[in-house]
Coordinates of C-alpha atoms in Angstrom, one line a residue:
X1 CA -18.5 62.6 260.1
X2 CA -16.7 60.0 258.0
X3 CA -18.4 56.7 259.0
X4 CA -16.5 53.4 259.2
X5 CA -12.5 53.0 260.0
X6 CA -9.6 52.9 258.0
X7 CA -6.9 52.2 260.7
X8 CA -7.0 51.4 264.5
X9 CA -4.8 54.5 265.4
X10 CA -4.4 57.8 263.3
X11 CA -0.1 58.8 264.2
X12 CA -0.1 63.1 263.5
X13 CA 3.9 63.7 263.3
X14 CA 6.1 60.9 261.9
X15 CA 9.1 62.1 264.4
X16 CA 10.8 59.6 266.4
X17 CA 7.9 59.6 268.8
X18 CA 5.0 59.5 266.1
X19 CA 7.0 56.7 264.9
X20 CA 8.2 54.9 267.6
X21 CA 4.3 54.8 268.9
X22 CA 3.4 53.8 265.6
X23 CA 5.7 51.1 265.3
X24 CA 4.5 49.6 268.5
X25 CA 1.1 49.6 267.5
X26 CA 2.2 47.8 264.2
X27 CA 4.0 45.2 266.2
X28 CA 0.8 44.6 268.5
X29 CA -1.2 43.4 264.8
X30 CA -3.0 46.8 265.2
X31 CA -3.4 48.6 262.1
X32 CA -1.7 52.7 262.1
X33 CA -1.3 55.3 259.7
X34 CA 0.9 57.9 260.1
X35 CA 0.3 61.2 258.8
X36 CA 3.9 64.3 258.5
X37 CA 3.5 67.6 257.1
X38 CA 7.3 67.5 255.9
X39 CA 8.3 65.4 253.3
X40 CA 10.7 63.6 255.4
X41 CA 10.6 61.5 258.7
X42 CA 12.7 62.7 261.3
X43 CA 11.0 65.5 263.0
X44 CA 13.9 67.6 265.2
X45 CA 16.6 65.5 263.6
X46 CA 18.1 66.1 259.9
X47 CA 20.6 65.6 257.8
X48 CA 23.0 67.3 255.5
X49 CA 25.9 67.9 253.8
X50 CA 29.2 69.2 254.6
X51 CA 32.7 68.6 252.6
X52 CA 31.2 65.2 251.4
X53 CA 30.3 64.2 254.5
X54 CA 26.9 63.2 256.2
X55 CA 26.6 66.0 259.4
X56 CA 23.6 66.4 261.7
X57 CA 21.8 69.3 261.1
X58 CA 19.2 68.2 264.3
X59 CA 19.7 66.6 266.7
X60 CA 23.0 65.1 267.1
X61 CA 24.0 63.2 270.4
X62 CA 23.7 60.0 272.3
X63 CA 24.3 59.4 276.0
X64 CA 25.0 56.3 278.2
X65 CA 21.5 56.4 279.4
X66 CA 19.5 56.4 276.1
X67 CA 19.0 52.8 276.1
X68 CA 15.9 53.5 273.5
X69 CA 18.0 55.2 271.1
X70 CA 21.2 52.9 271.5
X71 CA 18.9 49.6 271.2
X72 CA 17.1 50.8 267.7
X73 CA 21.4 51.7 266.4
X74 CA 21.6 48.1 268.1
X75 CA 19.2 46.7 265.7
X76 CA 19.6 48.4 262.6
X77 CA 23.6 47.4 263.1
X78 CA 24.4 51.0 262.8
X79 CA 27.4 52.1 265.1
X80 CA 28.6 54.9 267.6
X81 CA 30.7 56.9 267.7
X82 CA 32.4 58.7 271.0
X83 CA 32.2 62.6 270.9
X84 CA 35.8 63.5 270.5
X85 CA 37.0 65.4 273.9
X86 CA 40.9 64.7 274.3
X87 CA 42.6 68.0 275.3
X88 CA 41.8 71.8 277.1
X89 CA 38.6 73.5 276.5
X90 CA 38.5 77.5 276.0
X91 CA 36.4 80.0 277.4
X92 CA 36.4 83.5 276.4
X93 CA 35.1 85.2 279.2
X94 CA 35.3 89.0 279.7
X95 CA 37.6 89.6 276.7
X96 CA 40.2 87.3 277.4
X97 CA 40.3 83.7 275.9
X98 CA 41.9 80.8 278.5
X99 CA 42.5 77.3 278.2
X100 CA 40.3 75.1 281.2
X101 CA 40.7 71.4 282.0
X102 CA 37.4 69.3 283.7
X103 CA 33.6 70.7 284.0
X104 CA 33.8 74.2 285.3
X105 CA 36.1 77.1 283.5
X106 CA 38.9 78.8 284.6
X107 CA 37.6 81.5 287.1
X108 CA 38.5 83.8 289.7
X109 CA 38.7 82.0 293.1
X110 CA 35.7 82.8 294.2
X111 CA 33.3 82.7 290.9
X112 CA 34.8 78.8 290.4
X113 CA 33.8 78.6 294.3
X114 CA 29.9 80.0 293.7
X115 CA 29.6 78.4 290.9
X116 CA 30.4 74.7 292.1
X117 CA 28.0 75.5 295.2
X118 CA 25.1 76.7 293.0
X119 CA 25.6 73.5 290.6
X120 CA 25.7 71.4 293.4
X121 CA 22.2 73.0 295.0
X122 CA 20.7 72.8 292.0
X123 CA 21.6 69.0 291.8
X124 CA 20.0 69.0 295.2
X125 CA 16.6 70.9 294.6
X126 CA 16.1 68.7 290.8
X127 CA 16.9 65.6 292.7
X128 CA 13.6 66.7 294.9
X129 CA 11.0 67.1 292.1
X130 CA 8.4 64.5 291.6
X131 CA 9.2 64.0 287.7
X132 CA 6.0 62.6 286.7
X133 CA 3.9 65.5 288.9
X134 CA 6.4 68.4 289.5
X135 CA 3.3 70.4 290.1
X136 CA 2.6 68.4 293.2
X137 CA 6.5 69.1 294.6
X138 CA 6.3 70.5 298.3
X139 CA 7.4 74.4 296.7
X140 CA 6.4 73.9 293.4
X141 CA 4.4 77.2 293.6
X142 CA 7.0 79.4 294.9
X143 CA 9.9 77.7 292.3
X144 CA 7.1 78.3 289.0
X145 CA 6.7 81.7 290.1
X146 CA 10.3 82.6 289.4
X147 CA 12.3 82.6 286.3
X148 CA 16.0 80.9 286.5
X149 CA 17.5 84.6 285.9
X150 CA 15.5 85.8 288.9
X151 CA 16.6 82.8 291.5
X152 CA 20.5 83.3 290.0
X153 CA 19.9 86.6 290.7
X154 CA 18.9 86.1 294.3
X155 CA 21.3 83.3 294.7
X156 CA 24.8 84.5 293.0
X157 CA 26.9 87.5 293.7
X158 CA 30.0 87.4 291.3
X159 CA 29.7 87.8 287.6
X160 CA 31.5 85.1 286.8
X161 CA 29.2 82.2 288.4
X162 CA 26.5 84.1 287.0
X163 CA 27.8 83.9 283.5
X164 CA 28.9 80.4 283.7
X165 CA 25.2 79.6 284.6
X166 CA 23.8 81.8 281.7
X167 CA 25.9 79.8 279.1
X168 CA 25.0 76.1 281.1
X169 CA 21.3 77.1 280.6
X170 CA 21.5 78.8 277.4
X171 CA 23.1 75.4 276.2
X172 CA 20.5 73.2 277.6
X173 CA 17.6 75.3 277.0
X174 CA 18.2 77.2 273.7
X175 CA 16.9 79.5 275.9
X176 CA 18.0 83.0 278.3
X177 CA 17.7 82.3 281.9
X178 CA 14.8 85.0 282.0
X179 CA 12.5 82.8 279.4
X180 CA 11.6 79.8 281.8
X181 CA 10.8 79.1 285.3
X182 CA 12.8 77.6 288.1
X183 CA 10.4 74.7 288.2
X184 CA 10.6 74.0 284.9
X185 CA 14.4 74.0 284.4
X186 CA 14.8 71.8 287.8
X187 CA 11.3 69.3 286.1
X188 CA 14.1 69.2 282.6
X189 CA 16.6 68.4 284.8
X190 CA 15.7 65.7 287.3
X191 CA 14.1 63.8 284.0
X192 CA 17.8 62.9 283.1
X193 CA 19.3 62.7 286.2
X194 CA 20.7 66.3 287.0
X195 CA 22.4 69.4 285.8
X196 CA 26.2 68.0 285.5
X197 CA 25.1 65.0 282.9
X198 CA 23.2 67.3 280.7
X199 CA 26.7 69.7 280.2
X200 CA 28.4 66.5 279.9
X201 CA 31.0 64.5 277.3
X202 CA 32.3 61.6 278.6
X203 CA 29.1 60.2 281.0
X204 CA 26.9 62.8 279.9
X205 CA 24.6 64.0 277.3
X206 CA 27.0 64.5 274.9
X207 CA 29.1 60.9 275.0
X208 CA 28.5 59.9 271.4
X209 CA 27.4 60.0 268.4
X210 CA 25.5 58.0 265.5
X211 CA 28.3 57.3 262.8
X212 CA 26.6 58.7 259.3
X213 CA 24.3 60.6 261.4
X214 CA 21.5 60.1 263.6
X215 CA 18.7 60.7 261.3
X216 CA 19.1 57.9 259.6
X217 CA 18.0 56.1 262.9
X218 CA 14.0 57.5 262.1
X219 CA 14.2 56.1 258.5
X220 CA 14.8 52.5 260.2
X221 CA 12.3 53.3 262.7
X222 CA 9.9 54.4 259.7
X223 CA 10.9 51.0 257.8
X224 CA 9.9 49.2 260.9
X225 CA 6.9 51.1 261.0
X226 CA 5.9 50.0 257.2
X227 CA 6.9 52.6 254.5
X228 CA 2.9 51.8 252.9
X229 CA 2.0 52.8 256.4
X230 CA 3.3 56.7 256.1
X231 CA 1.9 59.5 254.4
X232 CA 4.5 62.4 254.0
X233 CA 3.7 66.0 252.9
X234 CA 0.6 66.0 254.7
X235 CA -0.1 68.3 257.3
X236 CA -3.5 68.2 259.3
X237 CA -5.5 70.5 259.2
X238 CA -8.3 69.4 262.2
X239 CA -9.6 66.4 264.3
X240 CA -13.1 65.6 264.9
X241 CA -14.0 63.2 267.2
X242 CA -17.5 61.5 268.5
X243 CA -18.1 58.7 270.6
X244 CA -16.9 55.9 268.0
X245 CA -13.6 57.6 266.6
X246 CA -11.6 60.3 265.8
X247 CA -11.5 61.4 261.7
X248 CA -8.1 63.5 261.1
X249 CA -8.4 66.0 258.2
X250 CA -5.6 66.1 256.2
X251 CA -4.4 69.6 253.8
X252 CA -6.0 68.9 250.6
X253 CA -9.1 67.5 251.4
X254 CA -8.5 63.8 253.0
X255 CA -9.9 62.7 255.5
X256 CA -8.6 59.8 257.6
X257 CA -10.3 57.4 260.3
X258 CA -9.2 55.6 263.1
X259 CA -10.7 54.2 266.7
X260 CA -7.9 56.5 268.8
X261 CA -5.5 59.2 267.4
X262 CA -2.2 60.2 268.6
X263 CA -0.6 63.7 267.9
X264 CA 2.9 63.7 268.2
X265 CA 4.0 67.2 267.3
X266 CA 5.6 70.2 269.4
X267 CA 3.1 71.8 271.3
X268 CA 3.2 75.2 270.2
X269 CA 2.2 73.5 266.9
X270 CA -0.9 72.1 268.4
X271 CA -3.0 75.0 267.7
X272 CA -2.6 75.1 264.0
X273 CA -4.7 71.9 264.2
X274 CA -8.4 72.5 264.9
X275 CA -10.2 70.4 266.8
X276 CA -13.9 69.2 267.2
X277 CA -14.7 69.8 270.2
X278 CA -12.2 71.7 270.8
X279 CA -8.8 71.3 272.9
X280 CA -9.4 70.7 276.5
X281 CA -9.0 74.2 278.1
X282 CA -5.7 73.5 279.8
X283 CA -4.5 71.7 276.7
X284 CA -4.9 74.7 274.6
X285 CA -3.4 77.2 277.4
X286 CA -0.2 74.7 277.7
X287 CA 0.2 74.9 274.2
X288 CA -0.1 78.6 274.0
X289 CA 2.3 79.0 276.6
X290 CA 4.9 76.5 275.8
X291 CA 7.3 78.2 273.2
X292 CA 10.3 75.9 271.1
X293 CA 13.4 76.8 271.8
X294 CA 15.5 79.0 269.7
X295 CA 18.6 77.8 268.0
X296 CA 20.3 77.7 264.9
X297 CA 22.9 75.0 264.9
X298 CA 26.2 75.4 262.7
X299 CA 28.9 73.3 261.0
X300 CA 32.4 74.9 259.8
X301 CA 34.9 72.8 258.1
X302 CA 38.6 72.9 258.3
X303 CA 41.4 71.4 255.8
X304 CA 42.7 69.7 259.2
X305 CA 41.4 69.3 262.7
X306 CA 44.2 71.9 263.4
X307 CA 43.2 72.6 267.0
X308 CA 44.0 68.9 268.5
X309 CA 47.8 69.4 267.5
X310 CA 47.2 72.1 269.5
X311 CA 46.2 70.1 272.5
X312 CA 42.6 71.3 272.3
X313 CA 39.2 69.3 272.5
X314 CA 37.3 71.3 270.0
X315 CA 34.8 72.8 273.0
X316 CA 34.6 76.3 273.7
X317 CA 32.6 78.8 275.1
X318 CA 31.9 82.2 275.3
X319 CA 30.3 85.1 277.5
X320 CA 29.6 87.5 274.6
X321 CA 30.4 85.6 271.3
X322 CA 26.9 85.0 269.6
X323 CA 28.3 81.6 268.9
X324 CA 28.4 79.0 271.8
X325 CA 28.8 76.6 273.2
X326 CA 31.3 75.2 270.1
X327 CA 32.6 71.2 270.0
X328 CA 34.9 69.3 267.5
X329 CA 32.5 67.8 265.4
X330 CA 35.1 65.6 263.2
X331 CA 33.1 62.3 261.2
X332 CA 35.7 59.6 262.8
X333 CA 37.7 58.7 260.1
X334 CA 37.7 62.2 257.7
X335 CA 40.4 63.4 256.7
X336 CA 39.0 67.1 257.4
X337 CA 38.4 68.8 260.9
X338 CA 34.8 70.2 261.8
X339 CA 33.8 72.6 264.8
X340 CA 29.8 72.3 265.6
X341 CA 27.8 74.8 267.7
X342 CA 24.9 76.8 268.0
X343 CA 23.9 80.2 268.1
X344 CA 20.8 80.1 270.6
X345 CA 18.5 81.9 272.7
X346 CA 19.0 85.7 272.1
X347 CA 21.9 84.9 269.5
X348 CA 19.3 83.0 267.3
X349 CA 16.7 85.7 267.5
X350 CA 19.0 88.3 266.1
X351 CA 19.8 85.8 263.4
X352 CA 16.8 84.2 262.2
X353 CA 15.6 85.4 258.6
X354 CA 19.2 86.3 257.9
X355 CA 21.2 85.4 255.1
X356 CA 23.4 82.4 255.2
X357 CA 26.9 84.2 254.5
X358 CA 25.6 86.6 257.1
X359 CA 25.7 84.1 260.0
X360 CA 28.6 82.3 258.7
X361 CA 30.6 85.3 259.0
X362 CA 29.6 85.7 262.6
X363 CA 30.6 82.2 263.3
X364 CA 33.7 81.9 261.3
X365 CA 34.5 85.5 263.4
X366 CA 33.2 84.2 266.9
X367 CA 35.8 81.1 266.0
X368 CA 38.9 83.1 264.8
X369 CA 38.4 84.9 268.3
X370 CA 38.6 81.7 270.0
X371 CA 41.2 79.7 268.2
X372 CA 42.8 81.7 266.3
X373 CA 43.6 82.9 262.2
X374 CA 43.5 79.0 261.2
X375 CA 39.9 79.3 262.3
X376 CA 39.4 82.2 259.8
X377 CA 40.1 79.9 256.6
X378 CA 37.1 77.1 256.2
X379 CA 36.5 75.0 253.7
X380 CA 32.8 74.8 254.0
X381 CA 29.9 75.6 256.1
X382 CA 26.5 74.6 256.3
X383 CA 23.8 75.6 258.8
X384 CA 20.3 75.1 259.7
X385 CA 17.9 77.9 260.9
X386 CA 15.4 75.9 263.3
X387 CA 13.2 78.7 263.9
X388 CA 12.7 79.2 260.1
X389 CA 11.3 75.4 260.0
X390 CA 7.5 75.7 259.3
X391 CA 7.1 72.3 261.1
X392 CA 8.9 73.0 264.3
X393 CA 9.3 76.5 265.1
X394 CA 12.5 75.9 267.1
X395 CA 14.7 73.5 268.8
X396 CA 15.1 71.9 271.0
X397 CA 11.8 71.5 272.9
X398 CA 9.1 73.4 274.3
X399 CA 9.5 75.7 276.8
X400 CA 7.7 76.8 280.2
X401 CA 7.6 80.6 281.7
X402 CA 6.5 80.9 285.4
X403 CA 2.6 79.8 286.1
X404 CA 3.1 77.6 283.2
X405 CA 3.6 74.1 284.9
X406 CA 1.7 74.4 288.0
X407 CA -1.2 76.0 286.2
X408 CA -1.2 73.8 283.0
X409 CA 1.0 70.8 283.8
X410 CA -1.4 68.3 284.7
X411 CA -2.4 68.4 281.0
X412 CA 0.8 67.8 279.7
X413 CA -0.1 64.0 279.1
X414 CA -3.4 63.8 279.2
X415 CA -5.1 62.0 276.7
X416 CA -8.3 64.4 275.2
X417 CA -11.0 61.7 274.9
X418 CA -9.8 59.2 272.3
X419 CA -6.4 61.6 271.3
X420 CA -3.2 60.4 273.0
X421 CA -0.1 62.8 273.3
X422 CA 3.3 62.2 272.4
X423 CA 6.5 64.5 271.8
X424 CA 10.1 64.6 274.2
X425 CA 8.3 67.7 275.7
X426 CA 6.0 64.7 277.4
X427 CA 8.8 62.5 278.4
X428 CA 9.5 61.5 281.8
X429 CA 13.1 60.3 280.8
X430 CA 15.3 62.2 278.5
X431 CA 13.2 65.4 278.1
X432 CA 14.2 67.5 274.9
X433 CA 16.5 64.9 273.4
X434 CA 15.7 61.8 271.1
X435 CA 15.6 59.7 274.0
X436 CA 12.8 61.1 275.9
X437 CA 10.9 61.3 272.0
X438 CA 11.0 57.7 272.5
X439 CA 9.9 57.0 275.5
X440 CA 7.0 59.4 274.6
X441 CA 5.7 57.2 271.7
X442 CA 6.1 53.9 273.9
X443 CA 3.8 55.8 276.4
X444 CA 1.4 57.1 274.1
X445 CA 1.0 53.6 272.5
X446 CA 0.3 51.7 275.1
X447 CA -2.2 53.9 276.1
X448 CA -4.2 53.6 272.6
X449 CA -3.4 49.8 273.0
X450 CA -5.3 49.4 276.1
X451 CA -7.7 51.6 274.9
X452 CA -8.1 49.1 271.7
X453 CA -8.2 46.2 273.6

């Protein structure tokens, strides 16, 4: 064992949690290192290029109740920007593409009836879940038992409610219905405030954006931290801890010391990092059951945003198109149109490891179908394969199946003797977006604080 410290705190994962924790500790006169295996900050967010404009290859969004995320754009001066939404949606549902005005398509009678009284129960049953112990919800055992196909199974009768809930939780999730438990979807939902603000624009999830893109947000939070303070294109390899400290073995042989440690990576990463002793037992069966997400998130550029003379918002969805949900991601201000959207859950699988023309030629198709030829001629395209990245292994947060969060839950935040956790997958606000990143670190800091002090 290494004697002697270098730092008060050891940060593993220079994501906005890693840093946000480690710029707390900074601003408490407590000395931190942070430690990132990519050679950027950022974690889940990125950025990149698309006709000579900044786009968000990550995560993207902002919504009225990420006070975290709007304070540190506050700071840094950096503005918003409101998701554009003016006009119909589109849905292509069962081989026909119609037009839809508000939250819920254009249905039969009774699939837009079912639908609005299955939302509205689950509203209901989230509301009901103790965030911070979901575990401990009167039910909890019967809810983690099911998956969210089984209880929409059980609970809806026409096709079209079902498939309208498919695509909500394929949106949210990255994820088919049949991959998580009941629990766990209503747990992800009560942490920011119910179903309807998650599939939201205006209100919601989805309100706005970061103007130049909202990775640039983590390289002010990583100047606040101290750039001296960060050590990029480092991943750890193992922590080893005793009763004085914690010594974090970095790739290549160096070996860092600190009085607490916080690891602020997903946790299906957590077991490529060997630990001395080892992971708490339910710590290492939560990690081993708590899969990322799967998504690959696409941008297509247009010469013009030709579907708003239309009288369209840019947001569409589809039952069987591989891409979905779609939204008019325009930078304010260009003088080109974009349409954003994702290819997730079973959709990603079948194109991961794929060529890039491949999956732009399934987009650019899935698009033509819903708006048209116009939608056929781009002028760029740029995509990012999130369950290609070595670092992350999906998007955009960990996942539970049933028997996941009532047997393993209570180690979700947990500290494992002097190692703190951070991550959105730990938040008790904002869970799987920036936001709830946020929070995490502020938690996982002021743990280590008091644990300093």
């Amino acid at each position: 064992m290494v004697q002697g410290f270098d730092v008060d705190v050891v940060v593993v994962g220079a994501g906005f949690a890693g840093l946000n924790a480690a710029a707390r500790i900074a601003a408490a006169g407590r000395s931190v290192c942070v430690v990132e295996a990519r050679d950027r900050v950022g974690g889940r967010t990125k950025p990149g290029m698309l006709a000579g404009h900044v786009v968000d290859l990550g995560g993207q969004w902002v919504g009225p109740d990420h006070r975290r995320l709007i304070a540190l754009a506050a700071r840094h001066h950096i503005p918003l920007e409101p998701q554009f939404e003016a006009g119909a949606k589109l849905i292509d549902y069962r081989g026909r593409v119609r037009r839809y005005e508000g939250l819920i398509p254009a249905l039969p009678t009774l699939a837009l009836i079912e639908t609005d009284r299955v939302m509205k129960r689950i509203e209901r049953m989230a509301a009901a879940i103790a965030v911070s112990a979901p575990w401990a919800t009167a039910g909890a055992d019967a809810l983690d038992r099911i998956t969210v196909a089984s209880w929409l199974d059980q609970n809806l009768r026409t096709r079209g409610a079902k498939a309208m809930m498919d695509i909500a939780v394929r949106a949210v999730f990255s994820a088919e219905p049949s991959e998580i438990s009941m629990l766990f979807l209503l747990t992800y939902l009560r942490a920011s405030g119910g179903l309807e603000p998650l599939i939201s624009v205006r209100g919601g999830a989805q309100q706005d954006r970061v103007k130049g893109g909202l990775h640039q947000l983590s390289e002010r939070l990583a100047d606040e931290v101290g750039r001296g303070r960060l050590r990029l294109s480092s991943p750890v390899s193992g922590i080893e801890q005793d009763d004085e400290g914690v010594t974090v073995q970095v790739a290549g042989g160096e070996a860092l010391r600190g009085r607490r440690a916080i690891v602020a990576v997903p946790l299906a990463l957590l077991a490529r990092i060997g630990a001395r002793p080892a992971w708490p037992a339910l710590k290492s069966g939560l990690a081993q059951r708590s899969p990322m997400g799967s998504v690959i998130k696409c941008h297509v550029a247009y010469a013009t945003p030709f579907w708003r003379a239309r009288g369209l918002s840019g947001e569409a969805v589809s039952d069987t198109a591989p891409f979905s949900p779609v939204f008019d991601g325009t930078p304010e201000g260009a003088g080109h149109g974009v349409l954003s959207g994702f290819l997730e859950g079973d959709a990603a699988r079948a194109f991961t490891g794929k060529s890039e023309e491949e999956r732009r030629q399934a987009v650019i198709a899935s698009l033509t179908r819903l708006f048209g030829p116009e939608a056929g001629q781009p002028i760029d395209y740029a995509d990012n394969d999130w369950l290609e990245e070595e670092w992350s292994g999906g998007c955009y947060a960990g996942l539970m199946a049933p028997a996941t969060m009532t047997g393993y839950g209570p180690a979700l935040r947990t500290p494992a003797g002097r190692i703190h956790f951070a991550g959105t997958e730990t938040a008790l606000e904002s869970t799987g977006y920036v936001e709830g990143a946020l929070e995490s670190g502020e938690r996982a800091a002021t743990e280590a604080l008091a644990a300093l002090s």
